mmCIF file of C-alpha atoms and ligand atoms in Angstrom:
data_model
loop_
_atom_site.group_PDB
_atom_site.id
_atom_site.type_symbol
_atom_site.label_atom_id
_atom_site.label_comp_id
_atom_site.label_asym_id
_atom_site.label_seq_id
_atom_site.Cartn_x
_atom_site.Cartn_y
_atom_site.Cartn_z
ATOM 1 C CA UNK A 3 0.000 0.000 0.000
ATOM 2 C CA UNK A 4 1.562 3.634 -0.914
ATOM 3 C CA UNK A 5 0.171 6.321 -0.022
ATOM 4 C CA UNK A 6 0.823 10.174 -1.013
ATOM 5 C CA UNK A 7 -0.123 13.589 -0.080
ATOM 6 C CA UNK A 8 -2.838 12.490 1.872
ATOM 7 C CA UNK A 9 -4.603 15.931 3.367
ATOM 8 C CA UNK A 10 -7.884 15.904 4.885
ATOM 9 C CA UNK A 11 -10.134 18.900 6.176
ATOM 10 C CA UNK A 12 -13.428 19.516 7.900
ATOM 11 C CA UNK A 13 -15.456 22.544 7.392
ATOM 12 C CA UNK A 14 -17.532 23.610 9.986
ATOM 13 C CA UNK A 15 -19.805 26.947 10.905
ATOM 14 C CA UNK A 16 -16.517 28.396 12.215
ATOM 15 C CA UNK A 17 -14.605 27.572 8.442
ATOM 16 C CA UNK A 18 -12.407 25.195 7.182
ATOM 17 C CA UNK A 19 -9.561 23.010 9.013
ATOM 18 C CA UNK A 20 -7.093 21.610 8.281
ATOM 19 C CA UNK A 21 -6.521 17.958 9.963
ATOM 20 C CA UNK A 22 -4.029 16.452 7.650
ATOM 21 C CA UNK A 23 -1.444 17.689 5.996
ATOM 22 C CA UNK A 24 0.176 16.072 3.002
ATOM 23 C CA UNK A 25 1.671 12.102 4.612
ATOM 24 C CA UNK A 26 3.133 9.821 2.412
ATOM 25 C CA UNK A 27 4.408 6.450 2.809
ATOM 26 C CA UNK A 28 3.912 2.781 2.355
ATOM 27 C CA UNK A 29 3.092 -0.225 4.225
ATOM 28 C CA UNK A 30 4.272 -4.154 2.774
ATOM 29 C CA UNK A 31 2.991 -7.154 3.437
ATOM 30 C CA UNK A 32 5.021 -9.051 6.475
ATOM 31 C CA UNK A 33 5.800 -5.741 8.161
ATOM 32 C CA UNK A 34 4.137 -4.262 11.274
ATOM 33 C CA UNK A 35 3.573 -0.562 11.343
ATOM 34 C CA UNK A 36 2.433 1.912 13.483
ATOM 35 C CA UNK A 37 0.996 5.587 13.416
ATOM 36 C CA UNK A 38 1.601 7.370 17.209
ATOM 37 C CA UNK A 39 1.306 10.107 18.359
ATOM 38 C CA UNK A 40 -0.603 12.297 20.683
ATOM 39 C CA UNK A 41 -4.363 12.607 21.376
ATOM 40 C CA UNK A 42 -6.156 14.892 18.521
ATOM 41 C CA UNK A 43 -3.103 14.663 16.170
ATOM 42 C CA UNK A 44 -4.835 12.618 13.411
ATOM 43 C CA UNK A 45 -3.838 9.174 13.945
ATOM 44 C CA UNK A 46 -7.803 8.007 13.520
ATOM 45 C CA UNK A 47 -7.962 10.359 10.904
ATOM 46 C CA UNK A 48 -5.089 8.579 8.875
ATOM 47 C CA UNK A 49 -6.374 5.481 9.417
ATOM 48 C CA UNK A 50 -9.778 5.821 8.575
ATOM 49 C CA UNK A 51 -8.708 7.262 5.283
ATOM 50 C CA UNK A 52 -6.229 4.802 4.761
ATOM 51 C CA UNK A 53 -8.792 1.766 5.726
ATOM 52 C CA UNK A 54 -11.097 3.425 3.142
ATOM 53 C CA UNK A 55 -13.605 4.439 6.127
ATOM 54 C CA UNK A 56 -13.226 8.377 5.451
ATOM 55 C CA UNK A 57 -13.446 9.799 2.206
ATOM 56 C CA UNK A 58 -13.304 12.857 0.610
ATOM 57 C CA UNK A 59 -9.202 13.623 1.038
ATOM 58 C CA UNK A 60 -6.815 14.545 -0.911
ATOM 59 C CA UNK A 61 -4.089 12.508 -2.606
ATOM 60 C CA UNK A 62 -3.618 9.117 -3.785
ATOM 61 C CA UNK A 63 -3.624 5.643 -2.224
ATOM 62 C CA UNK A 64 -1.740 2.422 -4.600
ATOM 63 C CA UNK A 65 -2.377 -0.652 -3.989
ATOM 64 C CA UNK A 66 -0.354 -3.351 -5.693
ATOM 65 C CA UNK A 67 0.407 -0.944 -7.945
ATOM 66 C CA UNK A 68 -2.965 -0.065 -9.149
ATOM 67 C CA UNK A 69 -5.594 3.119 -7.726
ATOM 68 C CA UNK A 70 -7.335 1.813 -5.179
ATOM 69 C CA UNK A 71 -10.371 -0.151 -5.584
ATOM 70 C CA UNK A 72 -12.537 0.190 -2.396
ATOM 71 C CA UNK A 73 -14.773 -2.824 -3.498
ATOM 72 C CA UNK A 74 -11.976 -5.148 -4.141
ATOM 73 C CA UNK A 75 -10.043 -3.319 -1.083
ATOM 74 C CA UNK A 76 -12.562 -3.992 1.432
ATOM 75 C CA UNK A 77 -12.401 -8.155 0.619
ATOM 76 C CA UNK A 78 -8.387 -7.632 0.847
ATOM 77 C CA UNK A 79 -8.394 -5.864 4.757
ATOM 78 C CA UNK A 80 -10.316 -5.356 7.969
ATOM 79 C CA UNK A 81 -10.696 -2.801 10.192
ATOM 80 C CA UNK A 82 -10.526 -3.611 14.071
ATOM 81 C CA UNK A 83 -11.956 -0.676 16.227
ATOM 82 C CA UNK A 84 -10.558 0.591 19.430
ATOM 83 C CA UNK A 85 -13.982 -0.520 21.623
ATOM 84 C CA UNK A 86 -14.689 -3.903 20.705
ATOM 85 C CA UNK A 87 -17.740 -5.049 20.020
ATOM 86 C CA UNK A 88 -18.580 -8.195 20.937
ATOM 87 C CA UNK A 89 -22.022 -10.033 22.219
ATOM 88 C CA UNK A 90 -21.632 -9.801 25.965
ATOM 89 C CA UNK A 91 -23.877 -13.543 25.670
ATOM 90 C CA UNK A 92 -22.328 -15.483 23.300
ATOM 91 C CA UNK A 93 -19.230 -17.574 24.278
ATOM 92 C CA UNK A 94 -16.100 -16.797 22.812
ATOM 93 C CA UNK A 95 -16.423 -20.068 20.464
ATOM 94 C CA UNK A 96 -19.998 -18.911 19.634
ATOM 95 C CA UNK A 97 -19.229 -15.501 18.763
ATOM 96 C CA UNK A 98 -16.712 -17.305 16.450
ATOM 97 C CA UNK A 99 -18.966 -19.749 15.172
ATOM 98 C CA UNK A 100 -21.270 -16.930 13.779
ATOM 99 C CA UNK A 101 -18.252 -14.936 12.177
ATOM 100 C CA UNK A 102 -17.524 -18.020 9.857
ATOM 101 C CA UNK A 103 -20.635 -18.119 9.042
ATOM 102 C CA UNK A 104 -20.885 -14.753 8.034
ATOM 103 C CA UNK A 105 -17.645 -14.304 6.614
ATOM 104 C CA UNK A 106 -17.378 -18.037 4.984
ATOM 105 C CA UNK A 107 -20.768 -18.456 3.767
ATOM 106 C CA UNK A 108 -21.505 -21.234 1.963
ATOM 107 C CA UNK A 109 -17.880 -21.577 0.574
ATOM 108 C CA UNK A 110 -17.281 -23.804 3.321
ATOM 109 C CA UNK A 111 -18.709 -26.487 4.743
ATOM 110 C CA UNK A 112 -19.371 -26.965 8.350
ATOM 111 C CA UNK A 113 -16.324 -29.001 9.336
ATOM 112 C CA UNK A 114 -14.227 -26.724 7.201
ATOM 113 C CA UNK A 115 -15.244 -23.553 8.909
ATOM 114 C CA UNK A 116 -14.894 -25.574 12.522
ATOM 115 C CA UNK A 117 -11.311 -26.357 11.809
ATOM 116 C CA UNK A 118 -11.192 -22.647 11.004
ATOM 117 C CA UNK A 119 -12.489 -21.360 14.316
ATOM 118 C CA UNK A 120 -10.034 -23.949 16.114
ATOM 119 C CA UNK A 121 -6.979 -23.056 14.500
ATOM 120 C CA UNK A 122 -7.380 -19.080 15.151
ATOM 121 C CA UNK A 123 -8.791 -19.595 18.531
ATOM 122 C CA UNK A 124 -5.676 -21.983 19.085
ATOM 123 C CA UNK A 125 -3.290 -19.471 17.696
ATOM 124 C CA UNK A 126 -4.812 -16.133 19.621
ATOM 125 C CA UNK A 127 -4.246 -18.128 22.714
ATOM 126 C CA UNK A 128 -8.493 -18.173 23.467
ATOM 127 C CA UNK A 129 -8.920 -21.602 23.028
ATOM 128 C CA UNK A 130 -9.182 -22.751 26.744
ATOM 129 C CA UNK A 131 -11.374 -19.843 27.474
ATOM 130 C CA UNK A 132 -13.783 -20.871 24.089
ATOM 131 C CA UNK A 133 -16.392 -21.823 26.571
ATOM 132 C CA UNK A 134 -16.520 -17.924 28.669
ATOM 133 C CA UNK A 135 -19.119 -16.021 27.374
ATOM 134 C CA UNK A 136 -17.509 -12.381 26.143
ATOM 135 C CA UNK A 137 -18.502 -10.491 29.397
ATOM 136 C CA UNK A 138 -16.604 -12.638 31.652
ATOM 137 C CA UNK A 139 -13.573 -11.883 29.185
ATOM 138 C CA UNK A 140 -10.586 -9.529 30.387
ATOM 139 C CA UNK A 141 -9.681 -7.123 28.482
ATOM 140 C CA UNK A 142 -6.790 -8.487 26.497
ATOM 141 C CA UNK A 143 -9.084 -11.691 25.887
ATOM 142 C CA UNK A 144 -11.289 -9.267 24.728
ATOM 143 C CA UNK A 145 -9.081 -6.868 22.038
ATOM 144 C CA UNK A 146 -8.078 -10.688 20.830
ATOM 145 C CA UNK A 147 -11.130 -12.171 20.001
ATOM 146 C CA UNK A 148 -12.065 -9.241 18.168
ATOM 147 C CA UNK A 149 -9.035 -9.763 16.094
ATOM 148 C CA UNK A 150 -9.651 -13.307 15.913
ATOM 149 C CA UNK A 151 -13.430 -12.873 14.716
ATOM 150 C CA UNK A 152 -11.865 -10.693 11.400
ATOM 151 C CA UNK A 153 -9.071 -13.920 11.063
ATOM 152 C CA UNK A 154 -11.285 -16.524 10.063
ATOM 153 C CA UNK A 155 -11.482 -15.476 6.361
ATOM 154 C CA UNK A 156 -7.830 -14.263 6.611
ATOM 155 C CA UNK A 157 -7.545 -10.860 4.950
ATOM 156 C CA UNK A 158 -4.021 -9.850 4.118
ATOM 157 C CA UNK A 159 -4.306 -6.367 5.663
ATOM 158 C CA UNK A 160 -5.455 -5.619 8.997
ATOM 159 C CA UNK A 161 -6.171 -2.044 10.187
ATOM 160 C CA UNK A 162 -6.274 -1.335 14.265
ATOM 161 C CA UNK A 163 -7.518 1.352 15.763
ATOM 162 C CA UNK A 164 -5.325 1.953 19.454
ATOM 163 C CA UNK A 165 -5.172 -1.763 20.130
ATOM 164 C CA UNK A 166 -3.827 -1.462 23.175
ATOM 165 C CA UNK A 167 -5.139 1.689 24.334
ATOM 166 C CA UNK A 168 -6.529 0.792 28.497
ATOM 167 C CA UNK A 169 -4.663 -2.443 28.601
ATOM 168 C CA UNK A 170 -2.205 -3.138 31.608
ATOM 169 C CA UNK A 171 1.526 -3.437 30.163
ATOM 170 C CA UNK A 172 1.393 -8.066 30.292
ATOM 171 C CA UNK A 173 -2.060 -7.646 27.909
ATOM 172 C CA UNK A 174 -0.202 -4.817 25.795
ATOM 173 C CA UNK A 175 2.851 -6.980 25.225
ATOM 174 C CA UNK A 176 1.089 -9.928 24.752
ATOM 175 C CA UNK A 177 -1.024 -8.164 21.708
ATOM 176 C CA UNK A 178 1.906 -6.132 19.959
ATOM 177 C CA UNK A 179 3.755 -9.964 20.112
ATOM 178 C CA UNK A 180 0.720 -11.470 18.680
ATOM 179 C CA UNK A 181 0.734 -8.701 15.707
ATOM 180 C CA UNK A 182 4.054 -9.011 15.270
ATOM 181 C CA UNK A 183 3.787 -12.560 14.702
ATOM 182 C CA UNK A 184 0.495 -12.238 12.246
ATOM 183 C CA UNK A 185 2.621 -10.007 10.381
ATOM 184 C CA UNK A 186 5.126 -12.471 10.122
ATOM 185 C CA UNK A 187 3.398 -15.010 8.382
ATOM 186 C CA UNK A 188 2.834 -12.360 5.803
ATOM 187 C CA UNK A 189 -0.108 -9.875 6.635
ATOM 188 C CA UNK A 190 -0.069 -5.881 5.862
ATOM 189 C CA UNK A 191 -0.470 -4.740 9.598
ATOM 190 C CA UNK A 192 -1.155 -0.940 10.716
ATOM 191 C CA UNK A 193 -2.150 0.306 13.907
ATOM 192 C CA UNK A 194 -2.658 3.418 15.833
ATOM 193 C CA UNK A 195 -1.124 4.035 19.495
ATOM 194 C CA UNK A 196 -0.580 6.567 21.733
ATOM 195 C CA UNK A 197 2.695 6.224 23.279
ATOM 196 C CA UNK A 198 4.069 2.767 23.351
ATOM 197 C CA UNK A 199 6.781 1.272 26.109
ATOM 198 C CA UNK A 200 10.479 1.615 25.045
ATOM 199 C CA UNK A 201 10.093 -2.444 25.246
ATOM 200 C CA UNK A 202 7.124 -2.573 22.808
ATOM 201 C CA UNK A 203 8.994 -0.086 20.160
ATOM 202 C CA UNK A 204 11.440 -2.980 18.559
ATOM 203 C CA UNK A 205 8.382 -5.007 18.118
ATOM 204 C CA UNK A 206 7.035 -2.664 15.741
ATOM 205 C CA UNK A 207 8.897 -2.779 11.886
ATOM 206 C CA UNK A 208 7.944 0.956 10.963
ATOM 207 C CA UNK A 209 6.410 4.079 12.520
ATOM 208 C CA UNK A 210 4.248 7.556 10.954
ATOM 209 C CA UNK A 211 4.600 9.562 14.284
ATOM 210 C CA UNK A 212 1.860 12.630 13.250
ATOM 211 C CA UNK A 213 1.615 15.620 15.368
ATOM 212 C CA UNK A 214 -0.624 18.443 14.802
ATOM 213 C CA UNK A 215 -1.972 16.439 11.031
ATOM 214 C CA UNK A 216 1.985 16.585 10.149
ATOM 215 C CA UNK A 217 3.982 13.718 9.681
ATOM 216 C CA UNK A 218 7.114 14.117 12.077
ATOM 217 C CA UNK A 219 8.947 11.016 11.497
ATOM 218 C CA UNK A 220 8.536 8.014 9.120
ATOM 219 C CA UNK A 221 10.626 5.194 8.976
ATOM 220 C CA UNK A 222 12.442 2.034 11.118
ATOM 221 C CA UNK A 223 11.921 1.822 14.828
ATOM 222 C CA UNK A 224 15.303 0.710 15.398
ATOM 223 C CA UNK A 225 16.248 4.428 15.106
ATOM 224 C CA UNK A 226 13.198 5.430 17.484
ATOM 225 C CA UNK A 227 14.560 6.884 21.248
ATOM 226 C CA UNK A 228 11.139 6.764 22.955
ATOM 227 C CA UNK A 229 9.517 9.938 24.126
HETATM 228 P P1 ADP B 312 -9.078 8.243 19.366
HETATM 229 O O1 ADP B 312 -7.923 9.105 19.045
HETATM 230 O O2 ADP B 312 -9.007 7.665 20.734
HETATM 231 O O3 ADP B 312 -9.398 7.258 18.303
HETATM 232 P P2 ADP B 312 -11.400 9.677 18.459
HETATM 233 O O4 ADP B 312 -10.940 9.533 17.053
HETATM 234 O O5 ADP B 312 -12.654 9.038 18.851
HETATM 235 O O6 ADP B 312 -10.279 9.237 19.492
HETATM 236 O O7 ADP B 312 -11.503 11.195 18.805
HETATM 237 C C1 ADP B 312 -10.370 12.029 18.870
HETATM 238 C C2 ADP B 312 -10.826 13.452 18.960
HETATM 239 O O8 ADP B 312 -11.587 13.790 17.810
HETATM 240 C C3 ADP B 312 -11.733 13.694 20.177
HETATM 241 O O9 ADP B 312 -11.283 14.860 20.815
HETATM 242 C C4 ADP B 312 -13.102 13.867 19.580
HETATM 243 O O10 ADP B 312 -13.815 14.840 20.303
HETATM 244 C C5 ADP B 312 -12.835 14.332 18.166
HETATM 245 N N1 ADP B 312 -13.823 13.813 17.243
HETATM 246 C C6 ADP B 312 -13.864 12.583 16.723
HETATM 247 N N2 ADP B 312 -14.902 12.412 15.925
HETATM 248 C C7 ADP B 312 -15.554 13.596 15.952
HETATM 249 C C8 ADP B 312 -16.743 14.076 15.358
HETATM 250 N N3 ADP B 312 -17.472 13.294 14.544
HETATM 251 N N4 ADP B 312 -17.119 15.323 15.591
HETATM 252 C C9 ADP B 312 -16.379 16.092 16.392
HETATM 253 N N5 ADP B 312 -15.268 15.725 16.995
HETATM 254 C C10 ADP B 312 -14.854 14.486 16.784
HETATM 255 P P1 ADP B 313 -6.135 11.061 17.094
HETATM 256 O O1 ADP B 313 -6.631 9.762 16.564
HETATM 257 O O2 ADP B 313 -4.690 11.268 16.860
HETATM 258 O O3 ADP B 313 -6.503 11.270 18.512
HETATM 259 P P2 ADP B 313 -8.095 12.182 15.341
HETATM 260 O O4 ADP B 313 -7.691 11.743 13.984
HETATM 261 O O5 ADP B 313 -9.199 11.455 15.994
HETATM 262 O O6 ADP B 313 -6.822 12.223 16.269
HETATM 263 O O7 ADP B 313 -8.484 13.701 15.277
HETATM 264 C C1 ADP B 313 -7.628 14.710 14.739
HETATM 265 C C2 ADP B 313 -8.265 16.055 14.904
HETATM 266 O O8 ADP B 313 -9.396 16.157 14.083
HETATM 267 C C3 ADP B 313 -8.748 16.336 16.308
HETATM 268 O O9 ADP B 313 -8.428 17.674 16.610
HETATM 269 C C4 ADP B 313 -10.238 16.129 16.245
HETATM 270 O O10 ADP B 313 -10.893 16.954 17.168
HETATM 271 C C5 ADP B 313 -10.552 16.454 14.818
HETATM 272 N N1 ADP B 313 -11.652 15.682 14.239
HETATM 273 C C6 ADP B 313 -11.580 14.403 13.836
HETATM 274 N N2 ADP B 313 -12.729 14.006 13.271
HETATM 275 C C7 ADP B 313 -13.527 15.070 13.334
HETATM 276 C C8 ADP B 313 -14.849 15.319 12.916
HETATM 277 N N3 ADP B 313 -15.578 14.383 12.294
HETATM 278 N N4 ADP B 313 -15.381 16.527 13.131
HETATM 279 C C9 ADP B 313 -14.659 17.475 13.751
HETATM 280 N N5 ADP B 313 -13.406 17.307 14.157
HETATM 281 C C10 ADP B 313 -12.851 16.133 13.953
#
């Protein structure tokens, strides 16, 4: 995914304004990127835009090579939103159960889309709480079933918005390792954060840090001294 000049602004009764000014980059498959910053600098913004929720901005967004397509973009990605929403009810393995079946279809048969639900539950680390219905989930549980509910038809790109904003520091880790390694078997991973532990910065590949709808810096975390 490239992106360039992106520039976004609202008008109001009180004028125009300006929330994003002219941030390029690009995102590849197998890396893990994110865009911090502070509150109000346009991180949501960005992402909404780049996820194809906001329109109306300026500039140009490639994807494998070509303009993007938001029909055949929105089959290729998923957007996970800071609050999750999941049915306080339904088990974990339920609330799965009903993804497949409305993200499979009828493409897959009932043992297929079982196997499915197993092997992301398995891999998110949820399968031995399957059976707790989503209320009685912590909050880490909770950030990664909703990441495991967009899995089960496997899009290549996965947008987050502050997935670890209110979780303590074990839950935090435990999700930025867990994108890390979704990345690594060859997904297109960007998220949002506010300020992440010096710890948690290697774990990232890349980082957009925006401040005031300005890019600041772009580029490798291994270069990053926390702030
Ligand atoms: P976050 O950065 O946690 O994702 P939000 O994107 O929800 O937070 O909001 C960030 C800021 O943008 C808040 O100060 C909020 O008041 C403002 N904001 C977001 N959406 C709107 C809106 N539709 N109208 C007015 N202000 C908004
Ligand atoms: P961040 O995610 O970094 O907290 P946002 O992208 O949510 O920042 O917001 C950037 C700025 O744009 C904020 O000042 C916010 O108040 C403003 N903003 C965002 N969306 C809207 C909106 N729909 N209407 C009015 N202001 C908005």
């Amino acid at each position: 995914i490239i992106f360039s000049d992106i520039g976004y602004s609202i008008r109001s009764y009180t004028g125009q304004r300006r929330i994003l000014h002219n941030i390029s980059g690009e995102f590849y498959s197998g890396e893990l990127s994110c865009i911090l910053g502070p509150s109000g600098a346009g991180k949501s913004t960005l992402l909404n835009i780049l996820s194809g929720l906001t329109n109306g901005f300026d500039g140009c967004i490639n994807v494998n090579g070509y303009e993007r397509d938001m029909r055949s973009f929105k089959k290729l990605s998923c957007y996970i939103m800071q609050d999750d929403l999941l049915q306080p009810r339904l088990t974990a393995l339920e609330s799965m159960q009903i993804a497949a079946d409305l993200k499979l279809g009828t493409n897959f048969n009932k043992a297929d889309k079982e196997i499915i639900v197993t092997e992301v539950l398995q891999c998110l680390g949820l399968w031995q709480h399957r059976h707790t219905k989503c209320e009685q989930l912590s909050g880490g549980q909770c950030k990664r079933l909703s990441i495991a509910l967009e899995l089960v038809n496997n899009p290549p790109v996965i947008f987050l918005d502050e997935p670890t904003t209110g979780l303590d520091i074990v839950s935090t880790r435990q999700i930025v390792v867990l994108l890390r390694l979704l990345s690594r078997q060859g997904r297109t991973i960007i998220c949002t954060a506010h300020q992440p532990s010096a710890s948690l910065f290697a774990l990232f590949d890349n980082a957009y840090i925006v401040s005031n709808g300005s890019c600041c810096y772009q580029g490798s975390t291994a270069l990053l001294v926390p702030f």
